[in-house]
Coordinates of C-alpha atoms in Angstrom, one line a residue:
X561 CA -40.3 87.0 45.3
X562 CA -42.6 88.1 42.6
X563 CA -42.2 88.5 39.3
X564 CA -40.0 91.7 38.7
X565 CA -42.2 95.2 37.7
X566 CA -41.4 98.0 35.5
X567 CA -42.5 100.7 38.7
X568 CA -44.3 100.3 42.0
X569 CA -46.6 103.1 42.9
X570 CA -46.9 103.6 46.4
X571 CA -49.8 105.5 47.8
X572 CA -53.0 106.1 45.6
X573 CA -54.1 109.8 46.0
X574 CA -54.6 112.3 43.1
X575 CA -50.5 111.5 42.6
X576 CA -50.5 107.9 42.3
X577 CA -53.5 107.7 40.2
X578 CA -52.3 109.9 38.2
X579 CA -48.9 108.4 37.6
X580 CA -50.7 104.8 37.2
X581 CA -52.8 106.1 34.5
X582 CA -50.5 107.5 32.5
X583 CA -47.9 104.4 33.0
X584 CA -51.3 102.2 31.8
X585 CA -51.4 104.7 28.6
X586 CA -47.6 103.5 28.1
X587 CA -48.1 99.9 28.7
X588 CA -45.8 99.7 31.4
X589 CA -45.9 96.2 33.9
X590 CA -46.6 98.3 37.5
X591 CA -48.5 97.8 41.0
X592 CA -50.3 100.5 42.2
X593 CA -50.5 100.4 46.6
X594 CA -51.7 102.1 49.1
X595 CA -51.6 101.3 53.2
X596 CA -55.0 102.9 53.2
X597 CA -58.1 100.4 53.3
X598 CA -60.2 103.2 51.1
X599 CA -60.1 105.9 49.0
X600 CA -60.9 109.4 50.8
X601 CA -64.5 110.1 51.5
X602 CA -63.3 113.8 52.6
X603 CA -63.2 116.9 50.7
X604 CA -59.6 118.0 51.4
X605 CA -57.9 119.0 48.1
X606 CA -60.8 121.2 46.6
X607 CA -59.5 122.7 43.2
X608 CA -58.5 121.8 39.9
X609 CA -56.7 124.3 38.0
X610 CA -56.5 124.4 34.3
X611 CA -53.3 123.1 33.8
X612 CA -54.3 119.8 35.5
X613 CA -57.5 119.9 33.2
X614 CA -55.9 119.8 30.1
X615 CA -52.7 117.5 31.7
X616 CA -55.7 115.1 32.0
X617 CA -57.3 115.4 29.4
X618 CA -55.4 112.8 27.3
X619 CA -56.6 110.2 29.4
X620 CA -60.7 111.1 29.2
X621 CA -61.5 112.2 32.2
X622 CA -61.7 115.8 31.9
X623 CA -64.9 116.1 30.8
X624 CA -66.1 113.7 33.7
X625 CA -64.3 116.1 36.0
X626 CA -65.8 119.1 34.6
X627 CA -69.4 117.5 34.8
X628 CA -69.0 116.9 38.9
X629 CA -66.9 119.8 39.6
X630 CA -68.5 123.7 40.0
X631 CA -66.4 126.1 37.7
X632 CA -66.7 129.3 40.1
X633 CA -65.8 132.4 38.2
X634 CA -66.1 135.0 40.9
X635 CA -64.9 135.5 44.9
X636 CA -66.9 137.8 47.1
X637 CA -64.1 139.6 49.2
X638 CA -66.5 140.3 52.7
X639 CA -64.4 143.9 54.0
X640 CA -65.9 145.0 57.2
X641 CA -69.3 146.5 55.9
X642 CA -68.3 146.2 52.2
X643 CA -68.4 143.2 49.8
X644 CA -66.4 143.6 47.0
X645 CA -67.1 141.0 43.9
X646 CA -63.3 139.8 42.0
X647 CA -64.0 138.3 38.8
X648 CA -61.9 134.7 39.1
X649 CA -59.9 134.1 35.5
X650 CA -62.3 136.5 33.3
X651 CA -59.3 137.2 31.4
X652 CA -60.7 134.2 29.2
X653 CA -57.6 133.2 27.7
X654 CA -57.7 132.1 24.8
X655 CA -54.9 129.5 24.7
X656 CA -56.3 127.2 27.2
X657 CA -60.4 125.2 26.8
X658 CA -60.1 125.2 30.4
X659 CA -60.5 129.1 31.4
X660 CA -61.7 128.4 34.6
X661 CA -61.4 127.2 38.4
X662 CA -63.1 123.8 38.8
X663 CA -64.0 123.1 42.2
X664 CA -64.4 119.7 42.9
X665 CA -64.1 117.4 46.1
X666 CA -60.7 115.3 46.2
X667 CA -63.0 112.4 47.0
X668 CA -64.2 113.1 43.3
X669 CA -61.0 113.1 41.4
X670 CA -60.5 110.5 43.1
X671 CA -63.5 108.2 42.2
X672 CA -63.2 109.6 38.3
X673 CA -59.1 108.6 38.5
X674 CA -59.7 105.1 40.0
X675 CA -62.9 104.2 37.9
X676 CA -60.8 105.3 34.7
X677 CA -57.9 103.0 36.2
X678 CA -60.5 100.1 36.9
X679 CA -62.2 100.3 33.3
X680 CA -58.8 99.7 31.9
X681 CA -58.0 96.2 34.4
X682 CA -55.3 98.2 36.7
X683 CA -56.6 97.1 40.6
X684 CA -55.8 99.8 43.5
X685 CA -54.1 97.3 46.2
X686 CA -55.7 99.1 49.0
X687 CA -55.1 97.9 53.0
X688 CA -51.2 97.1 51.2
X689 CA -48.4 99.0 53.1
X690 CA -44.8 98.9 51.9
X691 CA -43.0 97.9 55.0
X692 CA -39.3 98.1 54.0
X693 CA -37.3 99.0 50.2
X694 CA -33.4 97.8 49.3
X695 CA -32.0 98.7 46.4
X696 CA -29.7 96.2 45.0
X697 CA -28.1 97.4 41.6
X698 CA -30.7 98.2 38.9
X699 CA -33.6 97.0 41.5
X700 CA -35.3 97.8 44.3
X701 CA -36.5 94.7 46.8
X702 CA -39.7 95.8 48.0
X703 CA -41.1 94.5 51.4
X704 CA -45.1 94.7 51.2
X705 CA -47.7 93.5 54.5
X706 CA -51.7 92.9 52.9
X707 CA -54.2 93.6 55.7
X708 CA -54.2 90.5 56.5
X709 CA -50.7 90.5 57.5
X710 CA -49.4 88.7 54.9
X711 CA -46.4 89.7 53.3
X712 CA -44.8 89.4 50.1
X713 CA -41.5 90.6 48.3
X714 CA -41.7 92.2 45.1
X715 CA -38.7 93.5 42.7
X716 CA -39.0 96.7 40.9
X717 CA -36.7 98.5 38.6
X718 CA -38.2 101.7 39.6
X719 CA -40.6 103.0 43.4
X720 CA -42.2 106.3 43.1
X721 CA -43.1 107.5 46.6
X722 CA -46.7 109.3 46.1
X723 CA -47.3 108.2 49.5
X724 CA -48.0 112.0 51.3
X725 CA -45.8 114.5 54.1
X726 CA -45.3 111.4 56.2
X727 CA -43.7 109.3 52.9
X728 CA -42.3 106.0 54.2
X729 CA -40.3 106.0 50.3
X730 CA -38.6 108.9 51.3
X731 CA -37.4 107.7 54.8
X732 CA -36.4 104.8 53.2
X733 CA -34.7 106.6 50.5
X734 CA -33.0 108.4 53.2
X735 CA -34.1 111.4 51.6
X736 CA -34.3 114.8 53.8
X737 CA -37.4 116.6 53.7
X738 CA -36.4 120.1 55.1
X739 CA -39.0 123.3 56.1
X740 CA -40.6 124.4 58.9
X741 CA -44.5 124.2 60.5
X742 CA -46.5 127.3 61.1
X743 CA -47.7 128.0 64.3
X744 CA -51.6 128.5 63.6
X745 CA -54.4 125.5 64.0
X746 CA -56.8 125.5 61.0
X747 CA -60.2 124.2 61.4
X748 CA -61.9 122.5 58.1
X749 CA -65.6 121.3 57.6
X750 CA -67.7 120.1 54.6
X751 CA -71.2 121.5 55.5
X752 CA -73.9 123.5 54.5
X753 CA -74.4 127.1 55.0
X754 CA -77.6 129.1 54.9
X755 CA -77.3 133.0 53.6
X756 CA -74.5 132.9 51.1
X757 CA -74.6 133.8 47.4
X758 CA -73.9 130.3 45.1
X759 CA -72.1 130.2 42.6
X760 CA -68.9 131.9 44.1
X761 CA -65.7 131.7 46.7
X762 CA -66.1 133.6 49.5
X763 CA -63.7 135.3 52.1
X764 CA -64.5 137.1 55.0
X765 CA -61.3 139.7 55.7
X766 CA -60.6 140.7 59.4
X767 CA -57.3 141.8 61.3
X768 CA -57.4 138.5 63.4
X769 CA -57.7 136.3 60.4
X770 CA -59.2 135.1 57.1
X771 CA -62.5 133.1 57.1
X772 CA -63.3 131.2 53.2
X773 CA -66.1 129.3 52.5
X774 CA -65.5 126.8 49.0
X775 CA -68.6 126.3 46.5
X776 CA -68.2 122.3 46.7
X777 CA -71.6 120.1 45.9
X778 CA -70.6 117.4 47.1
X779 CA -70.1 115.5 49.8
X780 CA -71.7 119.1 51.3
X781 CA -72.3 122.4 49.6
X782 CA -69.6 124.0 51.0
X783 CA -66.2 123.6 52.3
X784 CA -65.2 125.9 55.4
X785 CA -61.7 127.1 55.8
X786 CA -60.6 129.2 59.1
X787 CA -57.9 129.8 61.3
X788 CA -58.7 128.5 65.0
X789 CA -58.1 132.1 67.7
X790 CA -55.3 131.8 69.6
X791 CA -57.7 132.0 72.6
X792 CA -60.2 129.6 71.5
X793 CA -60.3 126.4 73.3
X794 CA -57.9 122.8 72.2
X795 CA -59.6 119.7 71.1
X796 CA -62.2 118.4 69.4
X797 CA -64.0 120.5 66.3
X798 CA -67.7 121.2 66.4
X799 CA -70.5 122.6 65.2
X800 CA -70.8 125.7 67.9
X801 CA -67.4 125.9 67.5
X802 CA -67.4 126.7 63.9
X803 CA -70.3 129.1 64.4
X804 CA -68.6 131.0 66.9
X805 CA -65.3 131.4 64.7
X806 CA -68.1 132.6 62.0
X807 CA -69.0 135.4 64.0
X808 CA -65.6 136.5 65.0
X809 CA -64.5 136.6 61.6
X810 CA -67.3 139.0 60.4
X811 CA -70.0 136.1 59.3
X812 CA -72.8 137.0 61.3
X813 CA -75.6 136.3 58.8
X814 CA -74.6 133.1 58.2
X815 CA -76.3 129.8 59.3
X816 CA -74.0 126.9 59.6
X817 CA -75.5 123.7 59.5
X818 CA -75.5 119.7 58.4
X819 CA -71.9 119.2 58.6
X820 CA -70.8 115.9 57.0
X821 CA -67.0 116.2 57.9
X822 CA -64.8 118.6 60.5
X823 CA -61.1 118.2 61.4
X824 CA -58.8 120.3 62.6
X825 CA -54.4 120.8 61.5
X826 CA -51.4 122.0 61.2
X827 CA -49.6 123.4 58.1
X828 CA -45.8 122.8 57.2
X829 CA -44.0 124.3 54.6
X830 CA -41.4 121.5 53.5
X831 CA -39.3 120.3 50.9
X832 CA -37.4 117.4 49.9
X833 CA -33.6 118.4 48.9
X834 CA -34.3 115.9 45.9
X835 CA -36.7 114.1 44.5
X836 CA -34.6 111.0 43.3
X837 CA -32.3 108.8 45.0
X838 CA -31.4 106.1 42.9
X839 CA -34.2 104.4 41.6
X840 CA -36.9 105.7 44.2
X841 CA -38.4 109.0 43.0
X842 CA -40.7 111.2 44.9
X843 CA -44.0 113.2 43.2
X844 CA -46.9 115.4 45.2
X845 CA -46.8 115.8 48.6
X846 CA -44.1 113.0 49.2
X847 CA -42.0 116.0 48.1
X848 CA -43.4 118.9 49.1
X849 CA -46.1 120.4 51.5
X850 CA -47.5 124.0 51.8
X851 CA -50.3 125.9 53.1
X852 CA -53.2 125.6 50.9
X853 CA -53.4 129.3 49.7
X854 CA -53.9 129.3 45.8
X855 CA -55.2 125.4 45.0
X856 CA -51.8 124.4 44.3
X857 CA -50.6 121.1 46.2
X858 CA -53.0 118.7 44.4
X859 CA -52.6 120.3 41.1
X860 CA -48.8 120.3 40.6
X861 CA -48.7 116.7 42.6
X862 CA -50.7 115.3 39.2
X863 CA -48.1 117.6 37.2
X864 CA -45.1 116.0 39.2
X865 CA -46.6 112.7 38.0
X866 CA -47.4 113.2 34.7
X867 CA -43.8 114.9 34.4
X868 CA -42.2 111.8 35.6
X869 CA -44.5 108.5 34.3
X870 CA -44.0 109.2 30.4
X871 CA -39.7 109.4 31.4
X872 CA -40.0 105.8 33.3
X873 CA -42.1 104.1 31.0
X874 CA -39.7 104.8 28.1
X875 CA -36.5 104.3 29.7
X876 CA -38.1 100.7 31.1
X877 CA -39.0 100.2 27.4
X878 CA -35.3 100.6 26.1
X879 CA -36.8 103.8 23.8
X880 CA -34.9 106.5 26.2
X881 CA -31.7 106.5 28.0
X882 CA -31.3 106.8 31.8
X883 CA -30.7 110.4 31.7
X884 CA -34.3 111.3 30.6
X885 CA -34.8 110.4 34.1
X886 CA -32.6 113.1 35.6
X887 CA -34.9 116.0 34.0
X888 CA -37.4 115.5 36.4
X889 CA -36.0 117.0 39.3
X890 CA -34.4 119.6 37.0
X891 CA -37.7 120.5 36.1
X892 CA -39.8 119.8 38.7
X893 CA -38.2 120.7 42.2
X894 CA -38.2 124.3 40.9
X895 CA -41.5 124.7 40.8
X896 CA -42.2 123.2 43.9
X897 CA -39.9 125.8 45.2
X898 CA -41.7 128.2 43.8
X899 CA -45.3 127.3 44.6
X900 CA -43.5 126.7 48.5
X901 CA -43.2 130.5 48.0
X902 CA -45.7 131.8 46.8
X903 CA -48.3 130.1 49.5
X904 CA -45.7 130.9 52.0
X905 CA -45.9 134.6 51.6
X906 CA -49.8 134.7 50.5
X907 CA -50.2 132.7 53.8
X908 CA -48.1 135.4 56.0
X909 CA -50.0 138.1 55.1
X910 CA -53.6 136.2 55.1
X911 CA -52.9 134.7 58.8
X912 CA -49.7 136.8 60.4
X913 CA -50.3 138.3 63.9
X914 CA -47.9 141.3 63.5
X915 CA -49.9 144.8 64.0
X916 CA -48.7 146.1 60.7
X917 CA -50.4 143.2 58.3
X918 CA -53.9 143.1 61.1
X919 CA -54.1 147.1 60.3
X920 CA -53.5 146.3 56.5
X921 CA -56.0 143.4 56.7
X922 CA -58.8 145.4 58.1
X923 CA -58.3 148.9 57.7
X924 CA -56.3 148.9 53.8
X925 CA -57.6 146.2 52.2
X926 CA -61.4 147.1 52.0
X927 CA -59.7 150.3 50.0
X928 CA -57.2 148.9 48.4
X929 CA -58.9 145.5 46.9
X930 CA -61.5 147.5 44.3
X931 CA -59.0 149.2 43.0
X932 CA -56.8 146.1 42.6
X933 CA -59.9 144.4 40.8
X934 CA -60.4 146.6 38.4
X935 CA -56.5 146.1 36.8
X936 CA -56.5 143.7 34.1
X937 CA -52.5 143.3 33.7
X938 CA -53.0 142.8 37.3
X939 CA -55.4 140.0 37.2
X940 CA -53.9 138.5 34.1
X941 CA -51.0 138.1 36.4
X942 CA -52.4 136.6 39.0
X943 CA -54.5 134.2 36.6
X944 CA -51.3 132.7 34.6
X945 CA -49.5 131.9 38.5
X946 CA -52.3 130.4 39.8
X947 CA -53.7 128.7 36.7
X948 CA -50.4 126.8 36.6
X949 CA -50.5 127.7 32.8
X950 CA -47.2 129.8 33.0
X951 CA -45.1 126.5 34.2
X952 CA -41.9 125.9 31.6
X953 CA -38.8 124.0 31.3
X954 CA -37.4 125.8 29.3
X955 CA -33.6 125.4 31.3
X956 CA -34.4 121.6 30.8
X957 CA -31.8 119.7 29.2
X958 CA -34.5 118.0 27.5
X959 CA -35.7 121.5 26.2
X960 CA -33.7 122.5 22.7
X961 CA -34.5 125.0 20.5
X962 CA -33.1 124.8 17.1
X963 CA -30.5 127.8 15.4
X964 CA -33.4 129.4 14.3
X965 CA -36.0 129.8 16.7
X966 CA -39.5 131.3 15.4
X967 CA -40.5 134.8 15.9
X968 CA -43.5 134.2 17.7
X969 CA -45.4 131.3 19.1
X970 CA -44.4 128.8 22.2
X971 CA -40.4 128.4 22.6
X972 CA -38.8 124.8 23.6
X973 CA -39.8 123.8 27.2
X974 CA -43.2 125.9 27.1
X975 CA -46.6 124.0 27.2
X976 CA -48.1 123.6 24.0
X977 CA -51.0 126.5 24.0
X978 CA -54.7 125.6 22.7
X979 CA -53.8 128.3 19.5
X980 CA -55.4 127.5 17.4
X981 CA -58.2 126.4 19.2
X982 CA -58.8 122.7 19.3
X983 CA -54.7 121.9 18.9
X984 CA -54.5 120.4 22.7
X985 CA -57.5 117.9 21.7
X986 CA -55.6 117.1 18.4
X987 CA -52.8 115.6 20.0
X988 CA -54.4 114.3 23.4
X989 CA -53.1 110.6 22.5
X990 CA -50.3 109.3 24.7
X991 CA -46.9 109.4 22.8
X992 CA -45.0 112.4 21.1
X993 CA -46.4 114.5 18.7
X994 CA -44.3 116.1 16.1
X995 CA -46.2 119.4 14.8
X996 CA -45.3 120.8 11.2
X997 CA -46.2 124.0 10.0
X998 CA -46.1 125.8 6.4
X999 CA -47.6 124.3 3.2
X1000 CA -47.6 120.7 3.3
X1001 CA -45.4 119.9 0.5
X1002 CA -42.4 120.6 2.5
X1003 CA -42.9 117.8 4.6
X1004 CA -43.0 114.9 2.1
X1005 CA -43.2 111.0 3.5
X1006 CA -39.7 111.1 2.5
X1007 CA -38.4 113.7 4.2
X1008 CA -39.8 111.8 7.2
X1009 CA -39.2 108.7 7.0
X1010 CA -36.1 108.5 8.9
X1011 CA -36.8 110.3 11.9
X1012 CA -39.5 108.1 12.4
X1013 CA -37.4 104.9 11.3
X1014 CA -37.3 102.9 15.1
X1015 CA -39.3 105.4 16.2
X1016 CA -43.1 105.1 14.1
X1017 CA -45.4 103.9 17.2
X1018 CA -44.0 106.8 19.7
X1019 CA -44.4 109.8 17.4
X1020 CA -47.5 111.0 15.4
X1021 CA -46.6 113.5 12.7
X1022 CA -49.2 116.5 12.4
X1023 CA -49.5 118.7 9.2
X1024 CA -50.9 122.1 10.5
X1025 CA -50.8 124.0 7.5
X1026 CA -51.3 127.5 8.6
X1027 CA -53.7 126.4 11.4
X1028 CA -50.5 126.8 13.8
X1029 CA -49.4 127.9 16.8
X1030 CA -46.2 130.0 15.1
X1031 CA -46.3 132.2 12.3
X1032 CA -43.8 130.8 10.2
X1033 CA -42.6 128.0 9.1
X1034 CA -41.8 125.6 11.7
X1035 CA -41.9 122.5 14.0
X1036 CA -41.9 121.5 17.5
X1037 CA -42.0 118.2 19.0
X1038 CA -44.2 117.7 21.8
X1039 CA -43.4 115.7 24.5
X1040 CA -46.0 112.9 26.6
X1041 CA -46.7 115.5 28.9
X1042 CA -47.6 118.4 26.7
X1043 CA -44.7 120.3 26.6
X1044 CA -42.1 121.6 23.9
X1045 CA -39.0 119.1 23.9
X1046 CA -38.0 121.1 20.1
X1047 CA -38.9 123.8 18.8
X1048 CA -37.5 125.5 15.7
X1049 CA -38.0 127.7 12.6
X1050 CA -37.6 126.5 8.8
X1051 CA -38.3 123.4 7.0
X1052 CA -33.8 121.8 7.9
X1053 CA -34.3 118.9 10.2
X1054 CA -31.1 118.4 11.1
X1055 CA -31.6 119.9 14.8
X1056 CA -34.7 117.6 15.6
X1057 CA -32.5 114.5 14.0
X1058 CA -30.3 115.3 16.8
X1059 CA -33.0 116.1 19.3
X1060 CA -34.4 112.4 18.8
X1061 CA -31.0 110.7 18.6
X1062 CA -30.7 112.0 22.3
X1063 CA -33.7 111.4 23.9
X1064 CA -35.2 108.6 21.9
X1065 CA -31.9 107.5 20.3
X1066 CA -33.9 104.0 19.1
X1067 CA -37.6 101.8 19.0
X1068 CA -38.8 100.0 21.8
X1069 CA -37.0 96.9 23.0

């Protein structure tokens, strides 16, 4: 047996790398695996919402994801005989640097993800399939076959199953993933496309179904999303094929051509009834598959990660107890709930047979959507769902506010907002971040001294001044992940001296 590990990662998708990288930030002793001899060459996941921009942003790669990726900031909604133009997130909020929807191949996030991992000496074990887990007290025996065939058993104190819908960490968790698949066949291609407008999404509206077609670069220009016809032939996908389904769907003008990748599937909407057992947690798909409506599965599997890596690496350090490690289903399997919802009924009514939503599909919508356009509250709705931006804990255990809470401004459990702007850069850093507002003399060195005693190289104090995300006096301690653990109003630190002796009750081991 090998030399015991802090976490094994198993499967190295958007997920995985994410968890590896922020487990690298923390210094923790893990393997990264995957049964998979490459990374994906394939489009698949397509978008990047902003919550996962700035959730990354810690680590550097934003900007490199930006630079590849296409920020769209309009959809062209093809009605029958009308095109109507939706502005995608112009509400330009101004509490995120990220006010857009970056489309950008999974095969990209990907390639940025692993070549940040690589730069920093962490190998992706690729062709490596985890063939059997035990869990034996406070570790987990770990049964692993190279591509060569040759095994090996490794000990870890902690698996996290990142591993997809067909997770072999959850089987051998013996945890239930529960749901239901949809009855429809979707077709997808990466190709290019002759006679539509750049620089936006676009869907084609009909009462049989929903065509889109993805701004993507690269490996294509686009990526094509349709439903197959119930009366169109089984098997393999092609070129005419796609054409055909085109035409059906109201895309007449169009020329498809060049395609680099096609593949049809199935959707499931699925759930597993926890995300721990033991010491073998679950993130991204592993625990949760939907239909793609809305960019969400790839987005909130990075968030599931980045939820969970910070919790594992402190606990394995001795700096947290064992219960940080329960908030991460607390907070976490609700909003995969949640997301399971939302797509669930945005697919129904995109893709469902029944007479009523085919009339309201081609006879309401091309009425009803330029009215729906033109609301602001409306969009600004849509835009803090989608956007991910609007995701708290604020029911966490690890989520206190203190007897007086401020007026205004972010409460405990809420992501920490870019006001004023440039705050998220500020305290990108891995670690907490413990924000102090009002005139700096009342936060002396003194004052400070021990709540950082034990504590100095995981928290980094910030005097805002009145550059502040609250109007009053205040402070809030920000967790790894971005988010509000504290929050309170006044200068008494008596709350956040209790906050700390919870969570992060002493130093490193």
């Amino acid at each position: 047996m090998t030399a015991s590990l802090d976490v094994l990662v198993v499967g190295a998708g958007p997920t995985g790398l994410a968890l590896a990288a922020q487990l690298r930030a923390h210094q923790s002793r893990f393997r990264i695996v995957d049964r998979s001899h490459d990374r994906v060459r394939e489009s698949r996941a397509l978008a990047v919402q902003p919550r996962t921009l700035e959730a990354l942003a810690g680590f550097g790669v934003t900007d490199r994801l930006v630079a590849r990726g296409n920020p769209a900031m309009g959809l062209r909604l093809h009605l029958n005989r009308r095109t109507v133009s939706v502005p995608l997130f112009d509400i330009e909020p101004a509490d995120t640097p990220y006010p857009f929807l970056l489309f950008l191949s999974q095969a990209e996030t990907e390639s940025v993800l692993g070549e940040h991992l690589a730069a920093r000496g962490v190998p992706i074990e690729r062709g490596t399939e985890l063939v059997r887990l035990e869990q034996r007290g406070r570790q987990v025996s770990c049964r692993l076959r190279r591509r060569d065939g040759v095994e090996e058993t490794v000990a870890a104190r902690y698996v996290v199953g990142c591993d997809g819908a067909h997770s072999t960490v959850r089987a051998q968790a013996h945890i239930d993933f529960e749901g239901y698949a949809y009855p429809q066949t979707f077709l997808l291609a990466d190709l290019d496309v002759a006679g539509l407008e750049p620089g936006a999404a676009h869907s084609y509206m009909t009462g049989a179904g929903m065509l889109f077609f993805f701004p993507l670069g690269r490996p294509a220009p686009w990526r094509m999303l349709a439903m197959r016809p119930s009366d169109a032939p089984d098997g393999e996908v092609t070129l005419p094929l796609l054409r055909e389904i085109a035409v059906r769907y109201g895309a007449r003008r169009l020329e498809l051509r060049d395609p680099v990748w096609m593949t049809d599937f199935r959707l499931h909407n699925r759930g597993a009834v926890r995300y721990r057992s033991g010491s073998c947690f679950l993130a991204g798909d592993a625990a949760h598959i939907h239909s793609p409506a809305g960019g969400q599965g790839m987005n909130i599997g990075i968030q599931d990660a980045l939820n969970l890596g910070w919790k594992i690496a402190l606990v394995c350090r001795g700096a947290a107890p064992e219960e940080l490690l329960e908030t991460y289903g607390i907070e976490r399997a609700p909003v995969g709930r949640g997301v399971r919802r939302f797509t669930d009924r945005a697919f129904v009514i995109g893709t469902s047979p029944h007479p009523a939503l085919r009339l309201a599909r081609a006879r309401l919508a091309p009425h009803v959507a330029p009215l729906a356009v033109r609301a602001a509250p409306l969009r600004r709705r849509i835009f803090r769902a989608v956007s991910e931006l609007g995701i708290h804990y604020r029911r966490s255990p690890a989520s206190t506010a203190g007897t007086r809470p401020p007026r205004r401004g972010p409460r405990a459990g809420d992501r920490l907002p870019d006001l004023p702007h440039g705050l998220q850069a500020r305290i990108a850093a891995p670690g907490w971040h413990l924000l102090l507002a009002g005139p700096p003399h009342l936060w002396p060195d003194q004052r400070l001294a021990p709540l950082l005693t034990g504590r100095a190289d995981l928290i980094t104090v910030h005097r805002l001044g009145d550059r502040s995300p609250w109007p009053d006096v205040a402070q809030g301690l920000v967790r790894p992940d971005g988010h509000l653990g504290y929050v309170a109003r006044g200068a008494q630190l008596e709350g956040l001296r209790a906050y700390l002796a919870r969570w992060l009750p002493m130093g490193p081991a």
